[in-house]
Protein backbone atom coordinates (compact mmCIF):
# COMPACT_ATOMS: atom_id res chain seq x y z
CA UNK A 1 0.00 0.00 0.00
CA UNK A 2 1.33 3.44 -0.89
CA UNK A 3 2.20 5.99 1.76
CA UNK A 4 -0.62 8.25 0.58
CA UNK A 5 -3.27 5.62 1.14
CA UNK A 6 -1.82 4.62 4.50
CA UNK A 7 -2.03 8.15 5.85
CA UNK A 8 -5.42 8.76 4.20
CA UNK A 9 -7.00 5.59 5.63
CA UNK A 10 -5.58 6.34 9.08
CA UNK A 11 -7.09 9.83 9.06
CA UNK A 12 -10.35 8.43 7.67
CA UNK A 13 -10.50 5.88 10.49
CA UNK A 14 -10.01 8.62 13.08
CA UNK A 15 -12.77 10.74 11.54
CA UNK A 16 -15.15 7.78 11.29
CA UNK A 17 -14.61 6.92 14.95
CA UNK A 18 -15.17 10.56 15.94
CA UNK A 19 -18.37 10.77 13.86
CA UNK A 20 -19.65 7.51 15.32
CA UNK A 21 -19.15 8.79 18.82
CA UNK A 22 -20.94 12.03 18.01
CA UNK A 23 -23.92 10.24 16.44
CA UNK A 24 -23.99 7.46 18.98
CA UNK A 25 -25.21 7.29 22.54
CA UNK A 26 -22.01 8.75 23.93
CA UNK A 27 -22.60 12.25 25.29
CA UNK A 28 -20.66 14.80 27.27
CA UNK A 29 -22.34 16.54 30.16
CA UNK A 30 -22.06 20.14 31.11
CA UNK A 31 -20.08 20.46 33.27
CA UNK A 32 -17.88 17.54 32.08
CA UNK A 33 -17.90 14.60 34.43
CA UNK A 34 -14.54 13.00 35.39
CA UNK A 35 -15.42 9.68 33.76
CA UNK A 36 -16.35 11.36 30.49
CA UNK A 37 -13.14 13.42 30.45
CA UNK A 38 -11.11 10.26 31.12
CA UNK A 39 -12.77 8.42 28.23
CA UNK A 40 -12.07 11.30 25.84
CA UNK A 41 -8.42 11.55 26.91
CA UNK A 42 -7.86 7.78 26.65
CA UNK A 43 -9.46 7.67 23.20
CA UNK A 44 -7.40 10.61 21.98
CA UNK A 45 -4.19 9.08 23.35
CA UNK A 46 -4.97 5.73 21.67
CA UNK A 47 -5.58 7.41 18.30
CA UNK A 48 -2.33 9.42 18.62
CA UNK A 49 -0.35 6.26 19.45
CA UNK A 50 -1.77 4.38 16.48
CA UNK A 51 -1.12 7.36 14.19
CA UNK A 52 2.50 7.70 15.39
CA UNK A 53 3.09 3.95 14.99
CA UNK A 54 1.77 3.84 11.43
CA UNK A 55 3.68 6.97 10.42
CA UNK A 56 6.89 5.63 11.99
CA UNK A 57 6.62 2.44 9.97
CA UNK A 58 5.68 4.29 6.79
CA UNK A 59 8.49 6.84 7.05
CA UNK A 60 11.26 4.44 8.17
CA UNK A 61 12.55 3.92 4.58
CA UNK A 62 12.79 7.70 4.20
CA UNK A 63 14.93 7.90 7.34
CA UNK A 64 17.23 5.19 6.01
CA UNK A 65 17.50 7.06 2.74
CA UNK A 66 18.35 10.26 4.61
CA UNK A 67 21.17 8.50 6.49
CA UNK A 68 22.47 7.01 3.24
CA UNK A 69 22.48 10.43 1.57
CA UNK A 70 24.32 11.95 4.55
CA UNK A 71 27.06 9.29 4.51
CA UNK A 72 27.39 8.92 0.73
CA UNK A 73 30.99 9.17 -0.52
CA UNK A 74 31.84 8.87 -4.21
CA UNK A 75 35.37 7.77 -3.27
CA UNK A 76 33.86 4.67 -1.61
CA UNK A 77 31.51 3.40 -4.33
CA UNK A 78 29.03 0.56 -4.14
CA UNK A 79 27.15 1.55 -0.98
CA UNK A 80 23.42 1.63 -1.68
CA UNK A 81 20.35 1.85 0.58
CA UNK A 82 17.98 -1.09 0.38
CA UNK A 83 14.90 -0.56 -1.77
CA UNK A 84 12.01 -1.08 0.67
CA UNK A 85 8.81 0.59 1.82
CA UNK A 86 5.72 1.85 0.01
CA UNK A 87 5.77 2.37 -3.73
CA UNK A 88 6.64 6.08 -3.52
CA UNK A 89 9.52 5.35 -1.13
CA UNK A 90 10.78 2.47 -3.26
CA UNK A 91 10.69 4.70 -6.36
CA UNK A 92 12.55 7.45 -4.51
CA UNK A 93 15.27 5.08 -3.27
CA UNK A 94 15.61 3.51 -6.71
CA UNK A 95 15.97 6.96 -8.27
CA UNK A 96 18.60 7.89 -5.69
CA UNK A 97 20.57 4.68 -6.37
CA UNK A 98 20.41 5.36 -10.11
CA UNK A 99 21.67 8.88 -9.53
CA UNK A 100 24.59 7.52 -7.45
CA UNK A 101 25.47 5.08 -10.24
CA UNK A 102 25.55 7.92 -12.74
CA UNK A 103 27.57 10.20 -10.44
CA UNK A 104 30.13 7.49 -9.71
CA UNK A 105 30.48 6.70 -13.41
CA UNK A 106 30.84 10.38 -14.33
CA UNK A 107 33.36 10.97 -11.54
CA UNK A 108 35.40 7.93 -12.56
CA UNK A 109 35.44 9.10 -16.18
CA UNK A 110 36.40 12.68 -15.32
CA UNK A 111 39.04 11.50 -12.83
CA UNK A 112 40.51 9.20 -15.45
CA UNK A 113 40.82 12.08 -17.90
CA UNK A 114 42.31 14.39 -15.26
CA UNK A 115 44.87 11.86 -14.06
CA UNK A 116 45.80 10.90 -17.61
CA UNK A 117 46.41 14.55 -18.42
CA UNK A 118 48.35 14.89 -15.17
CA UNK A 119 50.60 11.95 -16.04
CA UNK A 120 51.20 13.35 -19.52
CA UNK A 121 52.12 16.73 -18.01
CA UNK A 122 54.41 15.02 -15.48
CA UNK A 123 56.15 13.22 -18.32
CA UNK A 124 56.57 16.44 -20.30
CA UNK A 125 57.97 18.35 -17.32
CA UNK A 126 60.30 15.49 -16.41
CA UNK A 127 61.57 15.36 -19.97
CA UNK A 128 62.17 19.10 -20.04
CA UNK A 129 63.96 19.00 -16.69
CA UNK A 130 66.19 16.23 -17.96
CA UNK A 131 66.85 17.66 -21.42
CA UNK A 132 66.93 21.39 -20.75
CA UNK A 133 67.77 22.12 -17.11
CA UNK A 134 69.84 18.97 -16.64
CA UNK A 135 71.95 19.57 -19.73
CA UNK A 136 72.42 23.24 -18.82
CA UNK A 137 73.64 22.37 -15.33
CA UNK A 138 75.94 19.71 -16.78
CA UNK A 139 77.45 22.30 -19.12
CA UNK A 140 77.87 24.71 -16.18
CA UNK A 141 79.59 21.97 -14.18
CA UNK A 142 82.03 21.27 -17.00
CA UNK A 143 82.73 24.97 -17.40
CA UNK A 144 83.42 25.31 -13.68
CA UNK A 145 85.82 22.40 -13.90
CA UNK A 146 87.79 24.16 -16.63
CA UNK A 147 87.73 27.39 -14.60
CA UNK A 148 89.02 25.53 -11.57
CA UNK A 149 91.98 24.23 -13.57
CA UNK A 150 93.03 27.78 -14.52
CA UNK A 151 91.96 29.65 -11.36
CA UNK A 152 94.60 30.93 -8.93
CA UNK A 153 94.97 29.15 -5.64
CA UNK A 154 92.95 31.60 -3.56
CA UNK A 155 89.91 31.19 -5.86
CA UNK A 156 89.97 27.41 -6.32
CA UNK A 157 88.15 26.79 -3.03
CA UNK A 158 85.28 29.09 -4.03
CA UNK A 159 85.10 27.47 -7.46
CA UNK A 160 85.04 24.05 -5.79
CA UNK A 161 82.10 25.18 -3.63
CA UNK A 162 80.29 26.37 -6.76
CA UNK A 163 80.97 22.97 -8.35
CA UNK A 164 79.50 21.15 -5.36
CA UNK A 165 76.41 23.38 -5.35
CA UNK A 166 75.91 22.81 -9.07
CA UNK A 167 76.40 19.05 -8.70
CA UNK A 168 73.87 18.98 -5.84
CA UNK A 169 71.36 20.93 -7.92
CA UNK A 170 71.88 18.53 -10.83
CA UNK A 171 71.25 15.52 -8.57
CA UNK A 172 68.12 17.17 -7.19
CA UNK A 173 66.82 17.89 -10.70
CA UNK A 174 67.34 14.25 -11.65
CA UNK A 175 65.58 13.07 -8.48
CA UNK A 176 62.59 15.34 -9.17
CA UNK A 177 62.44 14.11 -12.76
CA UNK A 178 62.44 10.49 -11.58
CA UNK A 179 59.61 11.18 -9.16
CA UNK A 180 57.59 12.99 -11.81
CA UNK A 181 57.87 10.11 -14.25
CA UNK A 182 59.74 6.97 -13.18
CA UNK A 183 61.56 5.78 -16.26
CA UNK A 184 62.43 2.51 -14.54
CA UNK A 185 58.71 1.66 -14.45
CA UNK A 186 58.47 1.82 -18.23
CA UNK A 187 61.82 0.14 -18.82
CA UNK A 188 62.13 -2.56 -16.14
CA UNK A 189 58.63 -3.03 -14.74
CA UNK A 190 56.77 -2.56 -11.49
CA UNK A 191 58.94 -4.60 -9.12
CA UNK A 192 62.15 -2.84 -10.16
CA UNK A 193 60.44 0.55 -9.86
CA UNK A 194 59.21 -0.27 -6.35
CA UNK A 195 62.71 -1.43 -5.33
CA UNK A 196 64.16 1.85 -6.60
CA UNK A 197 61.44 3.74 -4.71
CA UNK A 198 62.25 1.87 -1.50
CA UNK A 199 65.96 2.60 -1.93
CA UNK A 200 65.23 6.30 -2.52
CA UNK A 201 63.23 6.68 0.69
CA UNK A 202 65.76 4.60 2.65
CA UNK A 203 68.48 7.09 1.76
CA UNK A 204 66.27 9.90 3.15
CA UNK A 205 66.07 8.55 6.71
CA UNK A 206 63.29 5.89 6.63
CA UNK A 207 64.28 2.24 6.45
CA UNK A 208 62.02 0.66 3.82
CA UNK A 209 62.01 -3.14 3.65
CA UNK A 210 60.58 -4.45 0.36
CA UNK A 211 58.91 -7.85 0.17
CA UNK A 212 57.76 -8.97 -3.27
CA UNK A 213 56.23 -12.25 -4.37
CA UNK A 214 58.41 -14.38 -6.61
CA UNK A 215 55.80 -14.70 -9.35
CA UNK A 216 53.31 -11.94 -10.07
CA UNK A 217 50.63 -11.99 -12.77
CA UNK A 218 50.99 -9.80 -15.82
CA UNK A 219 49.49 -6.37 -15.22
CA UNK A 220 48.47 -3.71 -17.70
CA UNK A 221 50.28 -0.37 -17.75
CA UNK A 222 47.48 1.52 -15.99
CA UNK A 223 47.37 -0.93 -13.06
CA UNK A 224 51.15 -0.82 -12.67
CA UNK A 225 51.12 2.98 -12.65
CA UNK A 226 48.34 3.10 -10.02
CA UNK A 227 50.20 0.63 -7.79
CA UNK A 228 53.39 2.64 -8.11
CA UNK A 229 51.71 6.00 -7.41
CA UNK A 230 49.86 4.66 -4.37
CA UNK A 231 53.10 3.22 -2.97
CA UNK A 232 54.86 6.52 -3.66
CA UNK A 233 52.16 8.57 -1.92
CA UNK A 234 52.00 6.18 1.04
CA UNK A 235 55.78 6.37 1.56
CA UNK A 236 55.69 10.15 1.17
CA UNK A 237 53.00 10.45 3.84
CA UNK A 238 55.00 8.16 6.11
CA UNK A 239 58.17 10.22 5.70
CA UNK A 240 56.31 13.51 6.32
CA UNK A 241 53.82 12.70 9.06
CA UNK A 242 54.30 9.27 10.66
CA UNK A 243 57.61 9.78 12.52
CA UNK A 244 58.39 6.16 11.61
CA UNK A 245 61.71 4.34 11.60
CA UNK A 246 60.79 1.28 9.54
CA UNK A 247 58.33 0.69 6.72
CA UNK A 248 57.30 -2.58 5.12
CA UNK A 249 56.51 -2.44 1.39
CA UNK A 250 54.94 -5.68 0.15
CA UNK A 251 53.46 -6.77 -3.17
CA UNK A 252 51.75 -10.17 -3.39
CA UNK A 253 49.19 -12.11 -5.38
CA UNK A 254 46.18 -13.10 -3.27
CA UNK A 255 43.14 -14.94 -4.63
CA UNK A 256 43.41 -13.67 -8.19
CA UNK A 257 44.26 -10.13 -7.15
CA UNK A 258 47.44 -8.14 -6.62
CA UNK A 259 47.77 -6.65 -3.15
CA UNK A 260 50.05 -3.75 -2.26
CA UNK A 261 50.62 -3.29 1.46
CA UNK A 262 52.55 -0.40 3.07
CA UNK A 263 52.87 -0.64 6.86
CA UNK A 264 54.93 1.66 9.09
CA UNK A 265 55.76 1.67 12.81
CA UNK A 266 54.94 5.34 13.29
CA UNK A 267 52.48 7.17 15.51
CA UNK A 268 49.43 6.11 13.49
CA UNK A 269 46.76 8.07 11.71
CA UNK A 270 44.53 8.51 14.77
CA UNK A 271 41.42 10.63 14.25
CA UNK A 272 43.05 12.91 11.70
CA UNK A 273 40.83 13.63 8.67
CA UNK A 274 41.87 12.30 5.30
CA UNK A 275 44.00 14.78 3.41
CA UNK A 276 44.61 15.35 -0.27
CA UNK A 277 47.15 12.52 -0.42
CA UNK A 278 44.75 9.81 0.73
CA UNK A 279 41.94 11.19 -1.44
CA UNK A 280 44.32 11.09 -4.39
CA UNK A 281 45.08 7.43 -3.66
CA UNK A 282 41.37 6.64 -3.52
CA UNK A 283 40.77 8.37 -6.85
CA UNK A 284 43.57 6.38 -8.46
CA UNK A 285 42.18 3.16 -7.00
CA UNK A 286 38.80 3.90 -8.61
CA UNK A 287 40.46 4.04 -12.04
CA UNK A 288 41.20 0.31 -11.98
CA UNK A 289 38.30 -0.80 -9.80
CA UNK A 290 40.59 -1.49 -6.84
CA UNK A 291 39.77 -1.28 -3.14
CA UNK A 292 41.86 0.91 -0.84
CA UNK A 293 41.88 0.77 2.95
CA UNK A 294 43.82 3.12 5.20
CA UNK A 295 43.86 2.56 8.93
CA UNK A 296 45.81 1.40 11.96
CA UNK A 297 48.09 -1.60 11.52
CA UNK A 298 47.79 -4.81 13.52
CA UNK A 299 50.81 -3.90 15.64
CA UNK A 300 50.42 -0.12 15.58
CA UNK A 301 51.38 2.46 13.02
CA UNK A 302 49.48 2.99 9.79
CA UNK A 303 48.71 0.46 7.09
CA UNK A 304 47.72 1.19 3.50
CA UNK A 305 46.33 -1.75 1.52
CA UNK A 306 45.44 -1.60 -2.17
CA UNK A 307 43.91 -4.69 -3.74
CA UNK A 308 43.45 -4.73 -7.51
CA UNK A 309 41.89 -7.55 -9.46
CA UNK A 310 43.97 -8.90 -12.33
CA UNK A 311 42.19 -7.75 -15.48
CA UNK A 312 41.99 -10.01 -18.50
CA UNK A 313 44.15 -9.10 -21.43
CA UNK A 314 46.87 -7.49 -19.34
CA UNK A 315 49.91 -6.86 -21.45
CA UNK A 316 53.30 -5.78 -20.18
C-alpha positions as semicolon CSV with decimal commas, in nm:
position;residue;x (nm);y (nm);z (nm)
1;X;0,000;0,000;0,000
2;X;0,133;0,344;-0,089
3;X;0,220;0,599;0,176
4;X;-0,062;0,825;0,058
5;X;-0,327;0,562;0,114
6;X;-0,182;0,462;0,450
7;X;-0,203;0,815;0,585
8;X;-0,542;0,876;0,420
9;X;-0,700;0,559;0,563
10;X;-0,558;0,634;0,908
11;X;-0,709;0,983;0,906
12;X;-1,035;0,843;0,767
13;X;-1,050;0,588;1,049
14;X;-1,001;0,862;1,308
15;X;-1,277;1,074;1,154
16;X;-1,515;0,778;1,129
17;X;-1,461;0,692;1,495
18;X;-1,517;1,056;1,594
19;X;-1,837;1,077;1,386
20;X;-1,965;0,751;1,532
21;X;-1,915;0,879;1,882
22;X;-2,094;1,203;1,801
23;X;-2,392;1,024;1,644
24;X;-2,399;0,746;1,898
25;X;-2,521;0,729;2,254
26;X;-2,201;0,875;2,393
27;X;-2,260;1,225;2,529
28;X;-2,066;1,480;2,727
29;X;-2,234;1,654;3,016
30;X;-2,206;2,014;3,111
31;X;-2,008;2,046;3,327
32;X;-1,788;1,754;3,208
33;X;-1,790;1,460;3,443
34;X;-1,454;1,300;3,539
35;X;-1,542;0,968;3,376
36;X;-1,635;1,136;3,049
37;X;-1,314;1,342;3,045
38;X;-1,111;1,026;3,112
39;X;-1,277;0,842;2,823
40;X;-1,207;1,130;2,584
41;X;-0,842;1,155;2,691
42;X;-0,786;0,778;2,665
43;X;-0,946;0,767;2,320
44;X;-0,740;1,061;2,198
45;X;-0,419;0,908;2,335
46;X;-0,497;0,573;2,167
47;X;-0,558;0,741;1,830
48;X;-0,233;0,942;1,862
49;X;-0,035;0,626;1,945
50;X;-0,177;0,438;1,648
51;X;-0,112;0,736;1,419
52;X;0,250;0,770;1,539
53;X;0,309;0,395;1,499
54;X;0,177;0,384;1,143
55;X;0,368;0,697;1,042
56;X;0,689;0,563;1,199
57;X;0,662;0,244;0,997
58;X;0,568;0,429;0,679
59;X;0,849;0,684;0,705
60;X;1,126;0,444;0,817
61;X;1,255;0,392;0,458
62;X;1,279;0,770;0,420
63;X;1,493;0,790;0,734
64;X;1,723;0,519;0,601
65;X;1,750;0,706;0,274
66;X;1,835;1,026;0,461
67;X;2,117;0,850;0,649
68;X;2,247;0,701;0,324
69;X;2,248;1,043;0,157
70;X;2,432;1,195;0,455
71;X;2,706;0,929;0,451
72;X;2,739;0,892;0,073
73;X;3,099;0,917;-0,052
74;X;3,184;0,887;-0,421
75;X;3,537;0,777;-0,327
76;X;3,386;0,467;-0,161
77;X;3,151;0,340;-0,433
78;X;2,903;0,056;-0,414
79;X;2,715;0,155;-0,098
80;X;2,342;0,163;-0,168
81;X;2,035;0,185;0,058
82;X;1,798;-0,109;0,038
83;X;1,490;-0,056;-0,177
84;X;1,201;-0,108;0,067
85;X;0,881;0,059;0,182
86;X;0,572;0,185;0,001
87;X;0,577;0,237;-0,373
88;X;0,664;0,608;-0,352
89;X;0,952;0,535;-0,113
90;X;1,078;0,247;-0,326
91;X;1,069;0,470;-0,636
92;X;1,255;0,745;-0,451
93;X;1,527;0,508;-0,327
94;X;1,561;0,351;-0,671
95;X;1,597;0,696;-0,827
96;X;1,860;0,789;-0,569
97;X;2,057;0,468;-0,637
98;X;2,041;0,536;-1,011
99;X;2,167;0,888;-0,953
100;X;2,459;0,752;-0,745
101;X;2,547;0,508;-1,024
102;X;2,555;0,792;-1,274
103;X;2,757;1,020;-1,044
104;X;3,013;0,749;-0,971
105;X;3,048;0,670;-1,341
106;X;3,084;1,038;-1,433
107;X;3,336;1,097;-1,154
108;X;3,540;0,793;-1,256
109;X;3,544;0,910;-1,618
110;X;3,640;1,268;-1,532
111;X;3,904;1,150;-1,283
112;X;4,051;0,920;-1,545
113;X;4,082;1,208;-1,790
114;X;4,231;1,439;-1,526
115;X;4,487;1,186;-1,406
116;X;4,580;1,090;-1,761
117;X;4,641;1,455;-1,842
118;X;4,835;1,489;-1,517
119;X;5,060;1,195;-1,604
120;X;5,120;1,335;-1,952
121;X;5,212;1,673;-1,801
122;X;5,441;1,502;-1,548
123;X;5,615;1,322;-1,832
124;X;5,657;1,644;-2,030
125;X;5,797;1,835;-1,732
126;X;6,030;1,549;-1,641
127;X;6,157;1,536;-1,997
128;X;6,217;1,910;-2,004
129;X;6,396;1,900;-1,669
130;X;6,619;1,623;-1,796
131;X;6,685;1,766;-2,142
132;X;6,693;2,139;-2,075
133;X;6,777;2,212;-1,711
134;X;6,984;1,897;-1,664
135;X;7,195;1,957;-1,973
136;X;7,242;2,324;-1,882
137;X;7,364;2,237;-1,533
138;X;7,594;1,971;-1,678
139;X;7,745;2,230;-1,912
140;X;7,787;2,471;-1,618
141;X;7,959;2,197;-1,418
142;X;8,203;2,127;-1,700
143;X;8,273;2,497;-1,740
144;X;8,342;2,531;-1,368
145;X;8,582;2,240;-1,390
146;X;8,779;2,416;-1,663
147;X;8,773;2,739;-1,460
148;X;8,902;2,553;-1,157
149;X;9,198;2,423;-1,357
150;X;9,303;2,778;-1,452
151;X;9,196;2,965;-1,136
152;X;9,460;3,093;-0,893
153;X;9,497;2,915;-0,564
154;X;9,295;3,160;-0,356
155;X;8,991;3,119;-0,586
156;X;8,997;2,741;-0,632
157;X;8,815;2,679;-0,303
158;X;8,528;2,909;-0,403
159;X;8,510;2,747;-0,746
160;X;8,504;2,405;-0,579
161;X;8,210;2,518;-0,363
162;X;8,029;2,637;-0,676
163;X;8,097;2,297;-0,835
164;X;7,950;2,115;-0,536
165;X;7,641;2,338;-0,535
166;X;7,591;2,281;-0,907
167;X;7,640;1,905;-0,870
168;X;7,387;1,898;-0,584
169;X;7,136;2,093;-0,792
170;X;7,188;1,853;-1,083
171;X;7,125;1,552;-0,857
172;X;6,812;1,717;-0,719
173;X;6,682;1,789;-1,070
174;X;6,734;1,425;-1,165
175;X;6,558;1,307;-0,848
176;X;6,259;1,534;-0,917
177;X;6,244;1,411;-1,276
178;X;6,244;1,049;-1,158
179;X;5,961;1,118;-0,916
180;X;5,759;1,299;-1,181
181;X;5,787;1,011;-1,425
182;X;5,974;0,697;-1,318
183;X;6,156;0,578;-1,626
184;X;6,243;0,251;-1,454
185;X;5,871;0,166;-1,445
186;X;5,847;0,182;-1,823
187;X;6,182;0,014;-1,882
188;X;6,213;-0,256;-1,614
189;X;5,863;-0,303;-1,474
190;X;5,677;-0,256;-1,149
191;X;5,894;-0,460;-0,912
192;X;6,215;-0,284;-1,016
193;X;6,044;0,055;-0,986
194;X;5,921;-0,027;-0,635
195;X;6,271;-0,143;-0,533
196;X;6,416;0,185;-0,660
197;X;6,144;0,374;-0,471
198;X;6,225;0,187;-0,150
199;X;6,596;0,260;-0,193
200;X;6,523;0,630;-0,252
201;X;6,323;0,668;0,069
202;X;6,576;0,460;0,265
203;X;6,848;0,709;0,176
204;X;6,627;0,990;0,315
205;X;6,607;0,855;0,671
206;X;6,329;0,589;0,663
207;X;6,428;0,224;0,645
208;X;6,202;0,066;0,382
209;X;6,201;-0,314;0,365
210;X;6,058;-0,445;0,036
211;X;5,891;-0,785;0,017
212;X;5,776;-0,897;-0,327
213;X;5,623;-1,225;-0,437
214;X;5,841;-1,438;-0,661
215;X;5,580;-1,470;-0,935
216;X;5,331;-1,194;-1,007
217;X;5,063;-1,199;-1,277
218;X;5,099;-0,980;-1,582
219;X;4,949;-0,637;-1,522
220;X;4,847;-0,371;-1,770
221;X;5,028;-0,037;-1,775
222;X;4,748;0,152;-1,599
223;X;4,737;-0,093;-1,306
224;X;5,115;-0,082;-1,267
225;X;5,112;0,298;-1,265
226;X;4,834;0,310;-1,002
227;X;5,020;0,063;-0,779
228;X;5,339;0,264;-0,811
229;X;5,171;0,600;-0,741
230;X;4,986;0,466;-0,437
231;X;5,310;0,322;-0,297
232;X;5,486;0,652;-0,366
233;X;5,216;0,857;-0,192
234;X;5,200;0,618;0,104
235;X;5,578;0,637;0,156
236;X;5,569;1,015;0,117
237;X;5,300;1,045;0,384
238;X;5,500;0,816;0,611
239;X;5,817;1,022;0,570
240;X;5,631;1,351;0,632
241;X;5,382;1,270;0,906
242;X;5,430;0,927;1,066
243;X;5,761;0,978;1,252
244;X;5,839;0,616;1,161
245;X;6,171;0,434;1,160
246;X;6,079;0,128;0,954
247;X;5,833;0,069;0,672
248;X;5,730;-0,258;0,512
249;X;5,651;-0,244;0,139
250;X;5,494;-0,568;0,015
251;X;5,346;-0,677;-0,317
252;X;5,175;-1,017;-0,339
253;X;4,919;-1,211;-0,538
254;X;4,618;-1,310;-0,327
255;X;4,314;-1,494;-0,463
256;X;4,341;-1,367;-0,819
257;X;4,426;-1,013;-0,715
258;X;4,744;-0,814;-0,662
259;X;4,777;-0,665;-0,315
260;X;5,005;-0,375;-0,226
261;X;5,062;-0,329;0,146
262;X;5,255;-0,040;0,307
263;X;5,287;-0,064;0,686
264;X;5,493;0,166;0,909
265;X;5,576;0,167;1,281
266;X;5,494;0,534;1,329
267;X;5,248;0,717;1,551
268;X;4,943;0,611;1,349
269;X;4,676;0,807;1,171
270;X;4,453;0,851;1,477
271;X;4,142;1,063;1,425
272;X;4,305;1,291;1,170
273;X;4,083;1,363;0,867
274;X;4,187;1,230;0,530
275;X;4,400;1,478;0,341
276;X;4,461;1,535;-0,027
277;X;4,715;1,252;-0,042
278;X;4,475;0,981;0,073
279;X;4,194;1,119;-0,144
280;X;4,432;1,109;-0,439
281;X;4,508;0,743;-0,366
282;X;4,137;0,664;-0,352
283;X;4,077;0,837;-0,685
284;X;4,357;0,638;-0,846
285;X;4,218;0,316;-0,700
286;X;3,880;0,390;-0,861
287;X;4,046;0,404;-1,204
288;X;4,120;0,031;-1,198
289;X;3,830;-0,080;-0,980
290;X;4,059;-0,149;-0,684
291;X;3,977;-0,128;-0,314
292;X;4,186;0,091;-0,084
293;X;4,188;0,077;0,295
294;X;4,382;0,312;0,520
295;X;4,386;0,256;0,893
296;X;4,581;0,140;1,196
297;X;4,809;-0,160;1,152
298;X;4,779;-0,481;1,352
299;X;5,081;-0,390;1,564
300;X;5,042;-0,012;1,558
301;X;5,138;0,246;1,302
302;X;4,948;0,299;0,979
303;X;4,871;0,046;0,709
304;X;4,772;0,119;0,350
305;X;4,633;-0,175;0,152
306;X;4,544;-0,160;-0,217
307;X;4,391;-0,469;-0,374
308;X;4,345;-0,473;-0,751
309;X;4,189;-0,755;-0,946
310;X;4,397;-0,890;-1,233
311;X;4,219;-0,775;-1,548
312;X;4,199;-1,001;-1,850
313;X;4,415;-0,910;-2,143
314;X;4,687;-0,749;-1,934
315;X;4,991;-0,686;-2,145
316;X;5,330;-0,578;-2,018
